Short mmCIF file of C-alpha atoms in Angstrom, two decimals:
data_model
loop_
_atom_site.label_atom_id
_atom_site.label_comp_id
_atom_site.label_asym_id
_atom_site.label_seq_id
_atom_site.Cartn_x
_atom_site.Cartn_y
_atom_site.Cartn_z
CA MET A 1 54.94 1.12 -18.77
CA LYS A 2 53.04 3.46 -19.13
CA ALA A 3 51.02 4.35 -15.02
CA MET A 4 47.62 2.61 -14.94
CA THR A 5 44.47 3.91 -13.22
CA GLY A 6 44.02 1.81 -10.59
CA ARG A 7 40.65 -0.52 -11.86
CA GLU A 8 43.33 -0.62 -15.46
CA ARG A 9 45.71 -2.46 -12.99
CA VAL A 10 42.94 -4.90 -10.78
CA LEU A 11 41.44 -6.39 -13.85
CA MET A 12 44.75 -6.93 -15.55
CA ALA A 13 45.99 -8.37 -12.59
CA ILE A 14 42.58 -10.92 -12.48
CA ASN A 15 43.06 -11.30 -16.07
CA HIS A 16 46.31 -13.01 -15.25
CA LYS A 17 47.88 -10.42 -17.30
CA GLU A 18 51.39 -8.03 -15.53
CA ALA A 19 50.31 -4.67 -15.22
CA ASP A 20 52.46 -1.74 -14.37
CA ARG A 21 53.16 -3.45 -10.60
CA VAL A 22 50.89 -5.43 -8.51
CA PRO A 23 47.74 -4.04 -7.65
CA ILE A 24 47.48 -2.78 -3.84
CA ASN A 25 44.65 -3.92 -1.06
CA PHE A 26 43.85 -2.09 1.56
CA GLY A 27 40.45 -1.54 3.39
CA GLY A 28 39.26 -2.49 -0.15
CA GLU A 29 37.04 -5.17 1.95
CA HIS A 30 35.30 -5.85 4.10
CA ASP A 31 37.76 -8.25 5.62
CA SER A 32 41.93 -6.77 4.70
CA GLY A 33 40.87 -3.63 6.32
CA ILE A 34 41.54 -1.91 9.36
CA THR A 35 40.11 -2.23 13.50
CA GLU A 36 39.90 0.83 16.01
CA SER A 37 39.04 -0.79 19.48
CA ILE A 38 38.20 2.38 21.43
CA PRO A 39 39.77 2.84 23.94
CA LEU A 40 42.83 1.20 23.95
CA GLY A 41 43.30 -0.35 20.40
CA ARG A 42 42.81 2.59 18.23
CA VAL A 43 45.55 1.28 15.51
CA TYR A 44 43.86 3.46 12.76
CA THR A 45 44.25 6.51 14.81
CA ARG A 46 47.89 5.62 15.43
CA LEU A 47 48.07 5.16 11.79
CA CYS A 48 46.73 8.64 10.41
CA GLN A 49 48.93 10.75 13.46
CA HIS A 50 51.45 8.55 12.11
CA LEU A 51 50.81 9.76 8.64
CA GLY A 52 49.79 13.35 9.75
CA PHE A 53 46.73 13.25 9.19
CA TYR A 54 45.67 14.62 11.99
CA ASP A 55 42.33 15.99 10.42
CA ARG A 56 40.64 12.19 9.77
CA PRO A 57 37.15 12.17 9.86
CA GLU A 58 36.71 10.46 13.28
CA PRO A 59 35.76 6.06 12.20
CA ILE A 60 32.83 4.67 12.14
CA VAL A 61 33.27 1.18 13.29
CA SER A 62 31.07 -2.06 12.58
CA ASP A 63 29.31 -3.41 15.62
CA CYS A 64 30.90 -6.83 15.20
CA LEU A 65 34.46 -6.74 15.32
CA ASN A 66 35.15 -3.78 14.93
CA ILE A 67 36.15 -2.27 11.78
CA VAL A 68 36.91 0.56 10.24
CA SER A 69 34.36 1.33 7.04
CA ASN A 70 35.33 5.09 6.38
CA ILE A 71 39.26 4.40 5.56
CA ASP A 72 40.72 8.48 4.71
CA ASP A 73 40.80 7.68 1.17
CA ARG A 74 44.02 9.69 1.10
CA VAL A 75 45.69 6.52 3.03
CA ARG A 76 44.23 4.72 0.38
CA LYS A 77 46.20 7.39 -2.01
CA ARG A 78 48.96 7.32 0.66
CA PHE A 79 49.76 3.57 0.24
CA LEU A 80 48.36 3.59 -3.15
CA ALA A 81 45.52 1.28 -3.02
CA ASP A 82 44.05 0.47 -6.02
CA ILE A 83 40.13 -0.59 -4.36
CA LYS A 84 37.72 0.71 -2.70
CA PRO A 85 34.26 -0.35 -1.08
CA VAL A 86 30.84 0.63 -1.37
CA GLY A 87 28.98 -1.61 0.72
CA SER A 88 25.26 -1.97 1.57
CA GLY A 89 23.16 -0.31 4.20
CA MET A 90 21.87 -1.80 7.71
CA LYS A 91 20.33 -0.25 11.09
CA PRO A 92 22.96 0.15 13.82
CA ALA A 93 22.35 -2.68 16.63
CA LYS A 94 20.76 -1.59 19.90
CA ILE A 95 23.27 -0.17 22.61
CA GLU A 96 21.23 -2.28 25.84
CA ALA A 97 21.57 -1.03 29.53
CA ASP A 98 25.37 -2.80 30.34
CA GLY A 99 27.09 -1.36 27.54
CA SER A 100 26.02 -4.89 25.19
CA LYS A 101 24.01 -5.02 21.85
CA THR A 102 21.66 -6.70 19.88
CA TRP A 103 22.03 -7.01 16.32
CA GLU A 104 18.44 -6.52 15.22
CA ALA A 105 18.45 -6.03 11.96
CA PHE A 106 20.06 -9.29 11.86
CA GLY A 107 17.48 -11.48 13.76
CA GLY A 108 18.81 -10.04 17.38
CA VAL A 109 22.25 -11.57 17.54
CA ARG A 110 24.26 -10.24 21.17
CA ILE A 111 27.13 -8.14 20.75
CA ARG A 112 29.26 -7.37 24.09
CA ARG A 113 33.12 -6.55 24.29
CA ASN A 114 35.66 -9.70 24.59
CA GLY A 115 39.13 -8.09 23.98
CA PHE A 116 39.75 -5.85 21.93
CA PHE A 117 36.32 -6.22 19.41
CA ASP A 118 32.93 -6.91 19.81
CA GLU A 119 32.22 -10.43 19.27
CA PHE A 120 27.98 -12.48 19.67
CA PHE A 121 28.50 -13.98 22.54
CA ASP A 122 24.52 -14.94 22.69
CA PHE A 123 22.85 -16.99 19.45
CA PRO A 124 18.73 -16.54 19.61
CA MET A 125 18.44 -19.51 17.23
CA ARG A 126 20.86 -22.17 19.45
CA ASN A 127 16.93 -23.66 20.89
CA ILE A 128 15.89 -23.97 17.84
CA THR A 129 15.77 -26.97 16.29
CA LYS A 130 12.57 -28.11 14.42
CA VAL A 131 11.52 -26.99 11.13
CA GLU A 132 8.04 -26.25 12.24
CA ASP A 133 8.85 -23.51 15.02
CA LEU A 134 10.90 -21.20 11.44
CA LYS A 135 7.66 -20.79 10.34
CA ASN A 136 6.48 -18.74 13.36
CA TRP A 137 10.23 -17.22 13.60
CA PRO A 138 9.47 -12.98 14.21
CA TYR A 139 13.13 -12.00 13.80
CA TRP A 140 14.23 -12.43 10.09
CA PRO A 141 16.13 -10.08 8.94
CA ASP A 142 13.89 -7.82 6.34
CA PRO A 143 15.74 -8.07 2.62
CA LYS A 144 13.27 -5.64 1.99
CA ASP A 145 14.16 -2.23 4.53
CA PRO A 146 14.99 0.74 2.50
CA ILE A 147 18.13 1.03 3.96
CA ILE A 148 20.18 -1.66 2.41
CA THR A 149 20.15 0.81 -1.13
CA GLN A 150 19.35 4.28 0.18
CA GLY A 151 22.16 6.17 -1.72
CA LYS A 152 23.87 3.81 -3.15
CA ARG A 153 23.09 3.61 -6.33
CA GLU A 154 24.74 7.57 -6.88
CA GLU A 155 27.39 6.90 -4.38
CA ALA A 156 28.65 3.91 -6.51
CA ARG A 157 28.21 6.08 -9.44
CA GLN A 158 30.07 8.37 -8.17
CA TYR A 159 33.38 6.34 -7.47
CA HIS A 160 33.03 4.72 -10.50
CA GLU A 161 32.80 7.82 -12.15
CA LYS A 162 35.45 10.48 -10.48
CA THR A 163 37.75 8.14 -8.66
CA ASP A 164 40.69 5.24 -10.56
CA PHE A 165 40.08 2.95 -7.49
CA ALA A 166 38.48 -0.35 -8.29
CA ILE A 167 35.00 -0.92 -6.61
CA LEU A 168 33.67 -3.57 -4.68
CA ALA A 169 30.37 -4.25 -3.92
CA SER A 170 30.22 -5.62 -0.13
CA THR A 171 27.09 -6.56 1.49
CA TRP A 172 26.08 -8.70 4.83
CA TYR A 173 23.37 -10.12 2.59
CA ALA A 174 26.16 -12.74 1.02
CA VAL A 175 27.05 -14.02 4.34
CA MET A 176 24.09 -16.36 3.38
CA PRO A 177 23.36 -18.76 4.48
CA PHE A 178 26.51 -19.99 6.08
CA ASN A 179 27.87 -17.31 8.47
CA ALA A 180 24.66 -16.20 9.10
CA TYR A 181 23.69 -19.88 10.15
CA SER A 182 25.82 -19.35 12.79
CA PHE A 183 25.54 -16.20 13.56
CA LEU A 184 21.93 -17.31 15.03
CA THR A 185 22.72 -20.94 15.61
CA GLY A 186 26.43 -20.68 17.03
CA TYR A 187 29.57 -22.27 15.24
CA ASP A 188 28.50 -25.88 16.88
CA ARG A 189 25.37 -25.95 15.46
CA TRP A 190 25.99 -25.14 11.87
CA LEU A 191 28.24 -27.89 12.18
CA MET A 192 26.39 -30.72 13.50
CA ASP A 193 23.16 -30.10 12.27
CA MET A 194 24.78 -31.28 9.08
CA LYS A 195 25.03 -34.91 10.69
CA LEU A 196 22.14 -34.77 13.20
CA ASN A 197 19.39 -32.82 12.18
CA PRO A 198 20.25 -32.52 7.93
CA LYS A 199 16.30 -31.84 7.47
CA PHE A 200 16.73 -28.53 10.07
CA TYR A 201 19.96 -27.50 8.50
CA PHE A 202 18.42 -27.79 5.08
CA ALA A 203 14.94 -25.91 6.09
CA LEU A 204 17.05 -23.70 8.13
CA SER A 205 20.04 -23.14 5.29
CA ASP A 206 17.46 -22.65 2.83
CA LYS A 207 15.13 -19.63 4.45
CA LEU A 208 18.75 -18.16 5.35
CA MET A 209 19.48 -18.43 1.73
CA GLU A 210 15.64 -16.82 0.19
CA ILE A 211 16.89 -13.51 2.60
CA GLY A 212 20.46 -13.87 1.19
CA LEU A 213 19.70 -13.39 -2.40
CA ALA A 214 16.77 -11.38 -2.53
CA GLY A 215 18.52 -8.38 0.16
CA LEU A 216 21.88 -9.13 -2.58
CA SER A 217 19.95 -8.44 -5.41
CA ALA A 218 18.38 -5.24 -4.50
CA PHE A 219 21.68 -3.58 -3.75
CA LEU A 220 23.08 -5.16 -6.82
CA GLN A 221 20.58 -3.73 -8.74
CA GLU A 222 21.42 -0.30 -7.79
CA VAL A 223 25.20 -0.39 -8.08
CA GLY A 224 25.57 -3.68 -10.48
CA ASP A 225 26.70 -0.95 -13.44
CA TYR A 226 29.43 0.81 -11.27
CA VAL A 227 31.27 -1.91 -9.21
CA ASP A 228 33.84 -4.39 -10.66
CA LEU A 229 34.51 -6.34 -8.19
CA VAL A 230 31.41 -8.20 -5.45
CA GLY A 231 32.48 -9.30 -2.11
CA THR A 232 31.25 -13.52 -1.31
CA PHE A 233 32.25 -15.07 2.41
CA ASP A 234 32.63 -18.33 3.78
CA ASP A 235 35.68 -18.33 6.81
CA LEU A 236 35.64 -22.98 6.14
CA GLY A 237 39.21 -23.55 7.11
CA SER A 238 41.09 -24.32 10.07
CA GLN A 239 45.21 -23.82 10.28
CA GLU A 240 44.91 -27.37 9.80
CA ASP A 241 42.10 -28.13 7.06
CA ILE A 242 39.02 -27.10 5.73
CA LEU A 243 36.23 -27.44 8.79
CA MET A 244 34.55 -30.66 6.55
CA SER A 245 35.22 -33.42 4.42
CA PRO A 246 34.90 -32.25 0.91
CA ALA A 247 32.38 -34.34 -0.09
CA ASP A 248 30.40 -33.24 2.88
CA TYR A 249 31.52 -28.88 1.82
CA ARG A 250 29.98 -30.12 -1.75
CA LYS A 251 27.08 -31.63 -0.20
CA PHE A 252 26.37 -29.18 2.40
CA VAL A 253 27.91 -25.84 1.66
CA HIS A 254 29.09 -25.28 -2.52
CA PRO A 255 25.62 -25.81 -3.71
CA TYR A 256 24.72 -22.87 -1.86
CA SER A 257 27.81 -20.48 -2.38
CA ALA A 258 26.99 -21.79 -6.41
CA GLU A 259 23.51 -19.96 -6.47
CA ILE A 260 25.07 -16.77 -4.74
CA ILE A 261 27.47 -16.37 -7.68
CA LYS A 262 25.07 -17.14 -10.27
CA THR A 263 22.70 -14.88 -8.53
CA ILE A 264 25.63 -11.79 -8.61
CA LYS A 265 25.72 -12.82 -12.98
CA LYS A 266 22.47 -11.74 -13.08
CA TYR A 267 22.90 -8.26 -12.21
CA THR A 268 26.28 -7.25 -13.27
CA GLN A 269 29.90 -8.01 -15.09
CA ALA A 270 31.53 -7.83 -11.98
CA LYS A 271 34.57 -10.44 -10.94
CA ILE A 272 34.53 -12.39 -7.87
CA PHE A 273 35.98 -12.17 -4.54
CA ARG A 274 35.94 -14.93 -2.43
CA HIS A 275 37.36 -14.29 1.39
CA ALA A 276 37.46 -17.25 2.68
CA CYS A 277 39.36 -17.67 5.47
CA GLY A 278 42.01 -21.20 6.74
CA SER A 279 43.43 -24.44 4.74
CA CYS A 280 41.21 -24.14 2.09
CA TYR A 281 43.52 -26.14 -0.57
CA LYS A 282 41.24 -28.97 -1.43
CA ILE A 283 38.32 -26.97 -2.29
CA ILE A 284 40.32 -24.09 -4.17
CA PRO A 285 39.15 -25.96 -7.83
CA ASP A 286 34.90 -26.19 -6.15
CA PHE A 287 35.86 -22.22 -6.00
CA ILE A 288 37.10 -22.11 -9.65
CA GLU A 289 34.63 -23.85 -10.93
CA MET A 290 31.48 -22.08 -9.58
CA GLY A 291 33.30 -18.54 -11.01
CA VAL A 292 35.14 -17.51 -8.22
CA ASP A 293 38.12 -14.82 -9.56
CA VAL A 294 39.82 -13.78 -6.70
CA LEU A 295 39.96 -15.81 -3.20
CA HIS A 296 41.32 -13.98 -0.10
CA PRO A 297 43.37 -14.63 2.48
CA VAL A 298 45.41 -17.38 0.99
CA GLN A 299 46.37 -17.49 4.82
CA PRO A 300 50.56 -17.90 4.36
CA GLY A 301 52.08 -20.57 7.00
CA ILE A 302 49.17 -22.52 7.61
CA LYS A 303 49.07 -26.16 6.58
CA ASN A 304 48.66 -27.16 2.27
CA HIS A 305 49.19 -23.17 2.13
CA ASP A 306 52.86 -23.24 0.60
CA PRO A 307 52.80 -20.75 -1.98
CA LYS A 308 54.73 -21.94 -4.25
CA LYS A 309 51.65 -24.89 -4.46
CA LEU A 310 49.18 -23.04 -4.65
CA LYS A 311 50.60 -20.88 -7.75
CA ALA A 312 52.04 -23.72 -9.49
CA GLU A 313 48.61 -26.23 -9.33
CA PHE A 314 45.62 -23.22 -9.53
CA GLY A 315 47.73 -19.55 -10.10
CA LYS A 316 45.92 -19.71 -14.31
CA ASP A 317 42.81 -20.70 -12.77
CA ILE A 318 42.56 -18.20 -10.12
CA THR A 319 44.15 -14.19 -8.27
CA PHE A 320 45.97 -15.14 -5.21
CA CYS A 321 44.98 -11.51 -2.91
CA THR A 322 47.30 -11.93 -0.09
CA GLY A 323 50.98 -11.12 0.69
CA ILE A 324 50.07 -9.32 4.47
CA ASP A 325 50.80 -11.49 6.77
CA VAL A 326 48.02 -10.28 10.05
CA GLN A 327 48.37 -13.69 12.11
CA ARG A 328 52.13 -13.85 12.30
CA THR A 329 54.22 -11.11 10.82
CA LEU A 330 52.37 -6.98 10.34
CA GLY A 331 51.87 -7.36 14.59
CA TYR A 332 54.88 -9.20 15.89
CA LYS A 333 57.83 -8.32 13.52
CA THR A 334 60.73 -5.59 12.99
CA PRO A 335 60.07 -3.46 9.38
CA LYS A 336 63.15 -4.67 7.81
CA GLU A 337 60.78 -8.82 9.12
CA ILE A 338 58.02 -7.08 7.01
CA LYS A 339 59.36 -6.44 3.75
CA GLU A 340 61.74 -9.20 3.47
CA ASP A 341 58.43 -11.13 4.19
CA VAL A 342 56.43 -9.18 1.52
CA LYS A 343 59.07 -9.67 -0.84
CA ARG A 344 59.31 -13.14 -0.45
CA LEU A 345 55.58 -13.74 -1.27
CA MET A 346 55.52 -11.39 -3.98
CA ASP A 347 57.92 -12.67 -5.86
CA ILE A 348 56.52 -16.14 -5.75
CA TYR A 349 52.65 -14.65 -6.49
CA ALA A 350 53.55 -11.80 -8.82
CA PRO A 351 55.28 -13.27 -12.15
CA GLY A 352 52.65 -13.78 -14.50
CA GLY A 353 49.68 -11.57 -13.05
CA GLY A 354 47.00 -13.09 -10.71
CA PHE A 355 48.11 -11.51 -7.78
CA ILE A 356 46.61 -8.39 -5.29
CA VAL A 357 48.43 -7.71 -2.07
CA SER A 358 47.25 -7.49 0.82
CA PRO A 359 47.31 -8.01 4.08
CA THR A 360 45.53 -10.98 5.06
CA HIS A 361 42.72 -9.93 7.40
CA ASN A 362 41.94 -6.78 9.37
CA ILE A 363 45.21 -5.15 10.46
CA GLU A 364 44.92 -5.90 14.71
CA PRO A 365 44.30 -3.06 16.99
CA GLU A 366 48.11 -3.73 18.62
CA THR A 367 49.88 -3.86 15.74
CA PRO A 368 52.48 -1.08 15.22
CA PRO A 369 52.20 2.25 12.89
CA GLU A 370 55.07 1.74 11.14
CA ASN A 371 54.91 -2.18 10.55
CA ILE A 372 51.65 -1.28 8.81
CA VAL A 373 54.00 1.51 6.53
CA ALA A 374 56.60 -1.06 6.02
CA ALA A 375 54.18 -3.87 4.94
CA TYR A 376 53.51 -1.35 2.08
CA GLU A 377 55.61 0.54 0.57
CA ALA A 378 57.84 -3.18 0.45
CA ALA A 379 54.47 -3.76 -1.15
CA LEU A 380 55.35 -1.12 -3.49
CA GLU A 381 58.52 -1.01 -4.19
CA TYR A 382 58.90 -4.81 -4.64
CA GLY A 383 55.87 -5.19 -7.08
CA LYS A 384 56.82 -3.19 -10.10
CA TYR A 385 56.89 -5.45 -13.35
#
């Protein structure tokens, strides 16, 4: 078969057809790239040095979770990766005197270092429990902030016209309302409010949805003509199961997620990429019903995520983006064992298309560079159709 472009390869896989090879993802989406934790966890720097890219630009790292947002395209091309993101803009967090950060663009959420990662530790709405208090809360994110869209149309156009990558649009406004709810109140409050304070739950969720759709719409009006995928986000599972019953998911979560996808489709013909950590087996049919085209990370080795079962039940209806196990393999096994594990998963997921090989989350700070290289060598070696 004639060699294809990354864009052609990704779209063919999503249409459940076999391309020239399995598409490859490295940092094409917010939760499938690589971290950089200064000073001790500089895995991105070590990887670039390992590959001989000593002149790579200094990494730009996200205010929380330490994700590299400016991965050098030479690294993508070395791994023959097929997806590149275009992200909305956001004002950086304010650095406080004690080294912690205040994320003013996201309601004043507080961030500080915890081990290798900068993580949330103080939640500005934790003590707000009444609907009437929401009306006077002064710190809502501003979806009209021009930084969200500034220069993004031209950036997306350049990527579309001058590269062969499939382009994925990614914005923090797509984490509304649920990741944002937990950022503002704490994760425990998000779950407990559903049952103990549902009036408040729906009021806050509706407000965050209003903000999220406004920011998302503004961003997609600029980039929608030039992107092939749009990222959406909800971490809905643990290692054992989804975080709530399927009935509660359909009452408290699904309607909002469906509205996000409906809004996306107003502005673009792009495919819907869904990041949802944890065991989501019980609600994969819901994802399919609301229009999700690609599901990431489909974590290996957790309950109800047997790859043969997932491929047999859902492989004709959704594309699985997985295969490089960050949690159990990439940072912990030998290069030979990593290659064997990648091959095992590819042999199951790849037949018939509907598969993109990808890290199951951002590559962590202590991961040996040679292990990363081994995983992507396996993706190429065993991914040919």
